[in-house]
């Protein structure tokens, strides 16, 4: 189901009056673990990192169904990195009067090792609510350094909050680019960039409206807003419309919310130019645990329709006289599809 772009108001007193659920720190919607991907694994550093989720008090919640605690898949390149990112965001955005409020939640970030900049960034998301909870949809890599000591983890999720005992419960979709550094012991969140919703420009093109109406294309708030604002290349919109006739596709990010540059370089990403999409789930199966035949078919179909930059868990090879495919540690958990400014160019290894 798509998350609506506008803030939804549900029942009054709901967030404070309902019964408490289990801890939401580090929650995402996951499915039972399947066999690991057959993609080659990137080398891992010799020192271990934390793979357990932080335990934080949970506020009473409404409308956020209890979802499984996020468990890194066996095929994850650096599972502790994603756990650290989710822990920080969930801890900062999960509180109630009974658990000490937003200030207490932010104080708990210290115990997680979050840096000063990260605590300031997350404080900006707390507002004046008296209760809040956060549910992550999926943590996807936006980038990993070659030595696996710095990373970008993009978290798409939903915050449910209430500004007062008699106020409506409000919901908002969030897409956050969480930056992390790794020391000799563990991952530390050093910054959290929350992308703002761009303003719509009219009703969009006819193609944009058709893409937004496609039921098999699951788009978070920010991706929908990108399309409505006219930020997305028509070639990419046409491709998404075509691919969604064959597969259910869960998009993580289009333009807004993705690192501006190809991490960790100074090359501007095709996402920033509105010419790329990241897909983290195909037909209900996360790419990280999908069979090779599934993501390979999607990558080949994207190439057949002209995409010039296609990354995924494995290198598909050469098609005709073009070699649009690539793979690396970052793309084990999603399929990246993009277009260069003009055809015939050699795509950068994004």
Tab-separated table of C-alpha atoms in Angstrom:
chain	number	residue	atom	x	y	z
A	1	UNK	CA	0.000	0.000	0.000
A	2	UNK	CA	1.233	3.462	-0.827
A	3	UNK	CA	1.855	5.871	2.003
A	4	UNK	CA	-0.127	9.030	1.339
A	5	UNK	CA	1.750	12.252	0.771
A	6	UNK	CA	-0.377	14.294	3.135
A	7	UNK	CA	-0.464	13.931	6.895
A	8	UNK	CA	-3.361	11.723	7.901
A	9	UNK	CA	-5.502	12.412	10.938
A	10	UNK	CA	-7.039	9.427	12.679
A	11	UNK	CA	-8.646	9.018	16.088
A	12	UNK	CA	-8.281	11.443	18.997
A	13	UNK	CA	-6.639	10.205	22.207
A	14	UNK	CA	-5.577	7.113	20.260
A	15	UNK	CA	-1.837	7.352	20.667
A	16	UNK	CA	-2.005	7.904	24.412
A	17	UNK	CA	-5.024	5.767	25.229
A	18	UNK	CA	-4.192	2.510	23.482
A	19	UNK	CA	-2.254	-0.297	25.076
A	20	UNK	CA	1.517	-0.379	24.841
A	21	UNK	CA	3.082	-2.563	22.192
A	22	UNK	CA	6.478	-4.194	22.242
A	23	UNK	CA	9.548	-2.112	21.490
A	24	UNK	CA	9.484	-0.405	18.120
A	25	UNK	CA	13.189	0.379	18.162
A	26	UNK	CA	14.576	-1.052	14.957
A	27	UNK	CA	11.284	-2.374	13.580
A	28	UNK	CA	10.733	-2.969	9.907
A	29	UNK	CA	8.281	-5.007	7.907
A	30	UNK	CA	10.157	-8.195	7.136
A	31	UNK	CA	9.173	-11.618	5.927
A	32	UNK	CA	10.368	-15.009	7.177
A	33	UNK	CA	13.983	-15.497	6.204
A	34	UNK	CA	14.505	-17.282	2.932
A	35	UNK	CA	17.605	-18.763	1.425
A	36	UNK	CA	20.415	-16.238	1.000
A	37	UNK	CA	21.186	-14.596	-2.322
A	38	UNK	CA	23.644	-16.370	-4.569
A	39	UNK	CA	25.478	-13.069	-5.172
A	40	UNK	CA	29.169	-12.992	-4.260
A	41	UNK	CA	29.849	-11.549	-0.854
A	42	UNK	CA	32.031	-8.492	-0.336
A	43	UNK	CA	35.007	-8.898	1.993
A	44	UNK	CA	34.332	-7.986	5.610
A	45	UNK	CA	36.732	-6.340	8.023
A	46	UNK	CA	38.235	-8.526	10.704
A	47	UNK	CA	36.830	-6.617	13.672
A	48	UNK	CA	33.264	-7.397	14.753
A	49	UNK	CA	30.395	-4.932	15.130
A	50	UNK	CA	27.168	-4.921	17.146
A	51	UNK	CA	24.233	-6.790	15.659
A	52	UNK	CA	21.729	-6.375	18.475
A	53	UNK	CA	18.980	-3.815	18.609
A	54	UNK	CA	18.791	-1.166	21.270
A	55	UNK	CA	16.123	-1.617	23.918
A	56	UNK	CA	14.078	1.563	24.324
A	57	UNK	CA	10.795	2.177	26.098
A	58	UNK	CA	7.813	2.096	23.766
A	59	UNK	CA	4.979	4.618	23.838
A	60	UNK	CA	1.374	3.562	23.581
A	61	UNK	CA	0.620	3.531	19.853
A	62	UNK	CA	-2.307	3.338	17.487
A	63	UNK	CA	-2.399	2.530	13.833
A	64	UNK	CA	1.134	1.179	13.775
A	65	UNK	CA	0.678	-2.549	13.735
A	66	UNK	CA	3.274	-4.516	15.630
A	67	UNK	CA	5.887	-5.541	13.098
A	68	UNK	CA	8.805	-7.975	13.413
A	69	UNK	CA	12.060	-6.699	14.867
A	70	UNK	CA	14.508	-6.063	12.019
A	71	UNK	CA	16.913	-8.955	11.680
A	72	UNK	CA	19.773	-8.558	9.218
A	73	UNK	CA	19.588	-11.094	6.433
A	74	UNK	CA	22.413	-13.604	6.126
A	75	UNK	CA	23.295	-12.031	2.786
A	76	UNK	CA	23.818	-8.521	4.194
A	77	UNK	CA	27.271	-7.106	3.503
A	78	UNK	CA	27.513	-5.218	6.799
A	79	UNK	CA	24.460	-5.988	8.993
A	80	UNK	CA	25.686	-4.087	12.057
A	81	UNK	CA	25.735	-0.889	10.010
A	82	UNK	CA	22.018	-1.078	9.250
A	83	UNK	CA	21.195	-2.025	12.825
A	84	UNK	CA	23.067	1.023	14.135
A	85	UNK	CA	21.212	3.318	11.727
A	86	UNK	CA	17.777	1.981	12.655
A	87	UNK	CA	18.570	2.002	16.366
A	88	UNK	CA	19.444	5.692	16.291
A	89	UNK	CA	16.372	6.803	14.328
A	90	UNK	CA	13.918	4.592	16.232
A	91	UNK	CA	15.342	5.639	19.602
A	92	UNK	CA	15.073	9.348	18.778
A	93	UNK	CA	11.503	9.097	17.439
A	94	UNK	CA	10.016	6.732	20.028
A	95	UNK	CA	8.755	8.290	23.240
A	96	UNK	CA	5.754	9.109	25.423
A	97	UNK	CA	5.164	11.056	28.663
A	98	UNK	CA	5.680	7.788	30.550
A	99	UNK	CA	9.133	7.288	29.043
A	100	UNK	CA	10.373	10.818	29.677
A	101	UNK	CA	9.347	12.517	26.435
A	102	UNK	CA	11.453	13.592	23.491
A	103	UNK	CA	14.346	14.897	25.596
A	104	UNK	CA	14.776	11.545	27.287
A	105	UNK	CA	14.675	9.784	23.923
A	106	UNK	CA	17.396	12.050	22.591
A	107	UNK	CA	19.447	11.468	25.736
A	108	UNK	CA	19.305	7.739	25.050
A	109	UNK	CA	21.136	8.375	21.792
A	110	UNK	CA	24.257	9.066	23.817
A	111	UNK	CA	24.272	5.465	24.996
A	112	UNK	CA	24.127	4.369	21.356
A	113	UNK	CA	27.203	6.412	20.547
A	114	UNK	CA	25.456	8.814	18.155
A	115	UNK	CA	27.521	11.893	17.396
A	116	UNK	CA	26.574	15.453	18.328
A	117	UNK	CA	25.602	16.322	14.752
A	118	UNK	CA	23.332	13.265	14.542
A	119	UNK	CA	21.593	14.166	17.803
A	120	UNK	CA	20.994	17.701	16.515
A	121	UNK	CA	19.643	16.377	13.212
A	122	UNK	CA	17.235	13.989	14.937
A	123	UNK	CA	16.111	16.615	17.442
A	124	UNK	CA	14.792	18.625	14.498
A	125	UNK	CA	12.336	15.790	13.814
A	126	UNK	CA	10.889	15.648	17.330
A	127	UNK	CA	8.816	18.839	17.163
A	128	UNK	CA	6.406	19.566	20.005
A	129	UNK	CA	4.670	16.209	20.123
A	130	UNK	CA	4.014	14.570	23.475
A	131	UNK	CA	4.187	11.039	22.055
A	132	UNK	CA	5.742	9.499	18.986
A	133	UNK	CA	6.636	6.162	17.460
A	134	UNK	CA	8.527	5.220	14.337
A	135	UNK	CA	8.297	2.238	11.999
A	136	UNK	CA	10.964	1.668	9.384
A	137	UNK	CA	9.953	0.101	6.098
A	138	UNK	CA	13.428	-0.866	4.931
A	139	UNK	CA	17.052	0.227	5.459
A	140	UNK	CA	18.851	0.333	2.110
A	141	UNK	CA	22.425	1.285	1.428
A	142	UNK	CA	23.004	4.632	-0.233
A	143	UNK	CA	26.723	3.945	-0.224
A	144	UNK	CA	29.606	2.065	1.369
A	145	UNK	CA	33.277	2.943	1.294
A	146	UNK	CA	35.574	0.290	-0.145
A	147	UNK	CA	37.106	-0.379	3.267
A	148	UNK	CA	33.641	-0.619	4.878
A	149	UNK	CA	34.330	2.120	7.418
A	150	UNK	CA	31.865	4.773	6.231
A	151	UNK	CA	28.341	4.368	4.960
A	152	UNK	CA	25.050	5.903	3.955
A	153	UNK	CA	21.904	4.007	4.961
A	154	UNK	CA	18.638	5.316	3.549
A	155	UNK	CA	15.719	4.579	5.860
A	156	UNK	CA	12.161	4.972	4.614
A	157	UNK	CA	9.589	4.854	7.382
A	158	UNK	CA	6.567	6.358	9.058
A	159	UNK	CA	6.363	8.480	12.198
A	160	UNK	CA	3.106	8.478	14.172
A	161	UNK	CA	2.777	11.254	16.729
A	162	UNK	CA	0.369	13.256	18.852
A	163	UNK	CA	0.752	16.873	19.965
A	164	UNK	CA	-1.631	16.645	22.940
A	165	UNK	CA	-4.054	14.331	24.790
A	166	UNK	CA	-7.001	15.563	22.727
A	167	UNK	CA	-5.151	16.062	19.457
A	168	UNK	CA	-5.488	13.966	16.354
A	169	UNK	CA	-2.864	11.337	15.703
A	170	UNK	CA	-0.686	12.481	12.825
A	171	UNK	CA	1.348	10.422	10.406
A	172	UNK	CA	4.170	11.408	8.122
A	173	UNK	CA	6.414	9.477	5.816
A	174	UNK	CA	10.133	10.061	6.251
A	175	UNK	CA	13.128	9.298	4.064
A	176	UNK	CA	16.399	9.739	5.917
A	177	UNK	CA	19.960	9.464	4.702
A	178	UNK	CA	21.792	8.223	7.795
A	179	UNK	CA	25.568	8.648	7.685
A	180	UNK	CA	27.802	6.357	9.726
A	181	UNK	CA	31.463	5.880	10.534
A	182	UNK	CA	33.064	2.711	11.822
A	183	UNK	CA	35.689	2.625	14.517
A	184	UNK	CA	37.656	-0.413	15.603
A	185	UNK	CA	34.650	-1.580	17.609
A	186	UNK	CA	31.334	-0.494	16.136
A	187	UNK	CA	29.332	1.772	13.843
A	188	UNK	CA	28.508	5.311	14.956
A	189	UNK	CA	25.762	7.472	13.461
A	190	UNK	CA	27.341	10.833	12.688
A	191	UNK	CA	24.591	12.647	10.753
A	192	UNK	CA	20.970	12.214	9.675
A	193	UNK	CA	19.708	14.072	6.616
A	194	UNK	CA	15.913	14.152	6.448
A	195	UNK	CA	14.670	15.073	2.984
A	196	UNK	CA	11.859	17.608	2.734
A	197	UNK	CA	8.859	17.020	0.494
A	198	UNK	CA	9.199	19.031	-2.719
A	199	UNK	CA	6.268	21.228	-3.711
A	200	UNK	CA	3.965	19.848	-6.428
A	201	UNK	CA	3.947	21.668	-9.765
A	202	UNK	CA	0.343	21.562	-10.971
A	203	UNK	CA	-1.089	18.122	-11.697
A	204	UNK	CA	2.011	16.767	-13.420
A	205	UNK	CA	2.175	15.264	-16.886
A	206	UNK	CA	-0.242	12.617	-18.100
A	207	UNK	CA	2.533	10.031	-17.812
A	208	UNK	CA	3.318	11.129	-14.247
A	209	UNK	CA	-0.328	10.722	-13.284
A	210	UNK	CA	-0.437	7.240	-14.812
A	211	UNK	CA	2.686	6.203	-12.904
A	212	UNK	CA	1.257	7.533	-9.633
A	213	UNK	CA	-1.947	5.569	-10.240
A	214	UNK	CA	-0.146	2.293	-10.939
A	215	UNK	CA	-1.155	-0.116	-8.189
A	216	UNK	CA	1.801	-2.452	-8.674
A	217	UNK	CA	4.294	0.356	-8.138
A	218	UNK	CA	4.789	1.064	-4.429
A	219	UNK	CA	6.097	4.580	-3.880
A	220	UNK	CA	6.999	6.243	-0.562
A	221	UNK	CA	5.847	9.801	0.076
A	222	UNK	CA	9.042	11.387	-1.150
A	223	UNK	CA	9.104	9.465	-4.432
A	224	UNK	CA	5.488	10.437	-5.099
A	225	UNK	CA	6.338	14.068	-4.398
A	226	UNK	CA	9.328	13.930	-6.760
A	227	UNK	CA	7.045	12.773	-9.558
A	228	UNK	CA	4.386	15.399	-8.818
A	229	UNK	CA	7.043	18.120	-8.725
A	230	UNK	CA	8.227	17.204	-12.216
A	231	UNK	CA	11.696	16.159	-11.031
A	232	UNK	CA	11.791	12.753	-12.736
A	233	UNK	CA	12.993	12.094	-16.283
A	234	UNK	CA	10.168	10.951	-18.562
A	235	UNK	CA	12.298	8.003	-19.740
A	236	UNK	CA	12.463	6.716	-16.179
A	237	UNK	CA	8.741	7.228	-15.615
A	238	UNK	CA	7.958	5.339	-18.805
A	239	UNK	CA	10.274	2.532	-17.757
A	240	UNK	CA	8.704	2.238	-14.291
A	241	UNK	CA	5.237	2.116	-15.834
A	242	UNK	CA	6.303	-0.676	-18.181
A	243	UNK	CA	8.130	-2.739	-15.555
A	244	UNK	CA	5.206	-2.510	-13.143
A	245	UNK	CA	3.024	-4.300	-15.676
A	246	UNK	CA	5.088	-7.420	-15.007
A	247	UNK	CA	6.261	-7.077	-11.386
A	248	UNK	CA	5.176	-5.543	-8.089
A	249	UNK	CA	8.000	-3.099	-7.430
A	250	UNK	CA	8.718	-1.420	-4.094
A	251	UNK	CA	10.701	1.759	-4.666
A	252	UNK	CA	13.076	3.060	-2.001
A	253	UNK	CA	14.061	6.371	-3.558
A	254	UNK	CA	14.007	8.382	-6.770
A	255	UNK	CA	15.646	11.818	-6.436
A	256	UNK	CA	14.994	13.341	-3.015
A	257	UNK	CA	16.501	11.520	-0.050
A	258	UNK	CA	19.369	9.930	-1.961
A	259	UNK	CA	22.956	11.136	-1.379
A	260	UNK	CA	23.722	13.937	-3.834
A	261	UNK	CA	26.962	12.323	-4.988
A	262	UNK	CA	27.863	8.746	-5.765
A	263	UNK	CA	29.052	7.725	-2.287
A	264	UNK	CA	31.827	8.376	-1.322
A	265	UNK	CA	32.985	10.251	-4.470
A	266	UNK	CA	32.366	13.784	-5.730
A	267	UNK	CA	30.495	12.588	-8.845
A	268	UNK	CA	26.898	13.765	-8.959
A	269	UNK	CA	24.511	10.811	-8.876
A	270	UNK	CA	21.903	10.265	-11.572
A	271	UNK	CA	19.396	10.155	-8.707
A	272	UNK	CA	20.150	13.827	-8.097
A	273	UNK	CA	19.380	14.521	-11.745
A	274	UNK	CA	16.053	12.683	-11.535
A	275	UNK	CA	17.252	9.901	-13.817
A	276	UNK	CA	17.538	6.901	-11.462
A	277	UNK	CA	15.472	4.709	-9.167
A	278	UNK	CA	16.346	2.194	-6.424
A	279	UNK	CA	14.051	-0.832	-6.042
A	280	UNK	CA	14.461	-2.859	-2.851
A	281	UNK	CA	11.657	-5.426	-3.284
A	282	UNK	CA	10.357	-7.377	-6.292
A	283	UNK	CA	7.038	-9.246	-6.099
A	284	UNK	CA	7.143	-9.075	-2.318
A	285	UNK	CA	10.665	-10.489	-2.030
A	286	UNK	CA	13.479	-8.194	-0.823
A	287	UNK	CA	16.276	-8.056	-3.381
A	288	UNK	CA	18.764	-9.055	-0.677
A	289	UNK	CA	17.145	-12.498	-0.472
A	290	UNK	CA	15.575	-12.787	-3.924
A	291	UNK	CA	16.552	-15.642	-6.260
A	292	UNK	CA	18.957	-14.652	-9.008
A	293	UNK	CA	16.396	-15.312	-11.727
A	294	UNK	CA	14.089	-12.634	-10.303
A	295	UNK	CA	16.461	-9.677	-10.071
A	296	UNK	CA	18.272	-10.732	-13.230
A	297	UNK	CA	15.010	-10.679	-15.204
A	298	UNK	CA	14.238	-7.199	-13.929
A	299	UNK	CA	17.701	-5.941	-14.844
A	300	UNK	CA	17.488	-7.424	-18.337
A	301	UNK	CA	14.038	-5.926	-18.888
A	302	UNK	CA	15.335	-2.503	-17.846
A	303	UNK	CA	18.183	-2.810	-20.335
A	304	UNK	CA	15.821	-3.872	-23.119
A	305	UNK	CA	13.912	-0.638	-22.553
A	306	UNK	CA	16.978	1.525	-22.848
A	307	UNK	CA	18.312	1.968	-19.305
A	308	UNK	CA	22.056	2.626	-19.445
A	309	UNK	CA	22.974	2.194	-15.765
A	310	UNK	CA	21.752	-0.976	-14.048
A	311	UNK	CA	23.230	-2.243	-10.793
A	312	UNK	CA	22.233	-5.234	-8.715
A	313	UNK	CA	23.441	-8.217	-6.676
A	314	UNK	CA	25.287	-9.687	-9.675
A	315	UNK	CA	26.751	-8.598	-12.993
A	316	UNK	CA	24.388	-9.718	-15.743
A	317	UNK	CA	26.987	-9.244	-18.491
A	318	UNK	CA	27.008	-7.625	-21.908
A	319	UNK	CA	23.892	-6.988	-23.981
A	320	UNK	CA	24.431	-6.387	-27.693
A	321	UNK	CA	27.101	-3.692	-27.897
A	322	UNK	CA	26.290	-2.188	-24.484
A	323	UNK	CA	27.463	-3.098	-21.003
A	324	UNK	CA	25.010	-1.287	-18.737
A	325	UNK	CA	25.258	-3.745	-15.855
A	326	UNK	CA	27.411	-3.588	-12.734
A	327	UNK	CA	27.539	-4.927	-9.213
A	328	UNK	CA	29.316	-4.093	-5.958
A	329	UNK	CA	28.804	-4.309	-2.206
A	330	UNK	CA	26.291	-1.444	-2.160
A	331	UNK	CA	23.938	-3.053	-4.655
A	332	UNK	CA	23.443	-6.390	-2.906
A	333	UNK	CA	20.215	-5.068	-1.342
A	334	UNK	CA	18.577	-3.286	-4.287
A	335	UNK	CA	18.396	-2.879	-8.031
A	336	UNK	CA	19.513	0.524	-9.311
A	337	UNK	CA	18.176	1.612	-12.707
A	338	UNK	CA	19.239	4.844	-14.346
A	339	UNK	CA	19.716	6.776	-17.556
A	340	UNK	CA	22.627	8.854	-18.758
A	341	UNK	CA	22.004	12.288	-20.260
A	342	UNK	CA	22.181	10.768	-23.733
A	343	UNK	CA	22.400	7.276	-25.114
A	344	UNK	CA	25.714	5.762	-26.103
A	345	UNK	CA	27.670	7.054	-23.138
A	346	UNK	CA	29.583	4.673	-20.939
A	347	UNK	CA	27.718	4.665	-17.619
A	348	UNK	CA	29.681	5.376	-14.449
A	349	UNK	CA	29.875	2.487	-12.042
A	350	UNK	CA	27.173	3.773	-9.707
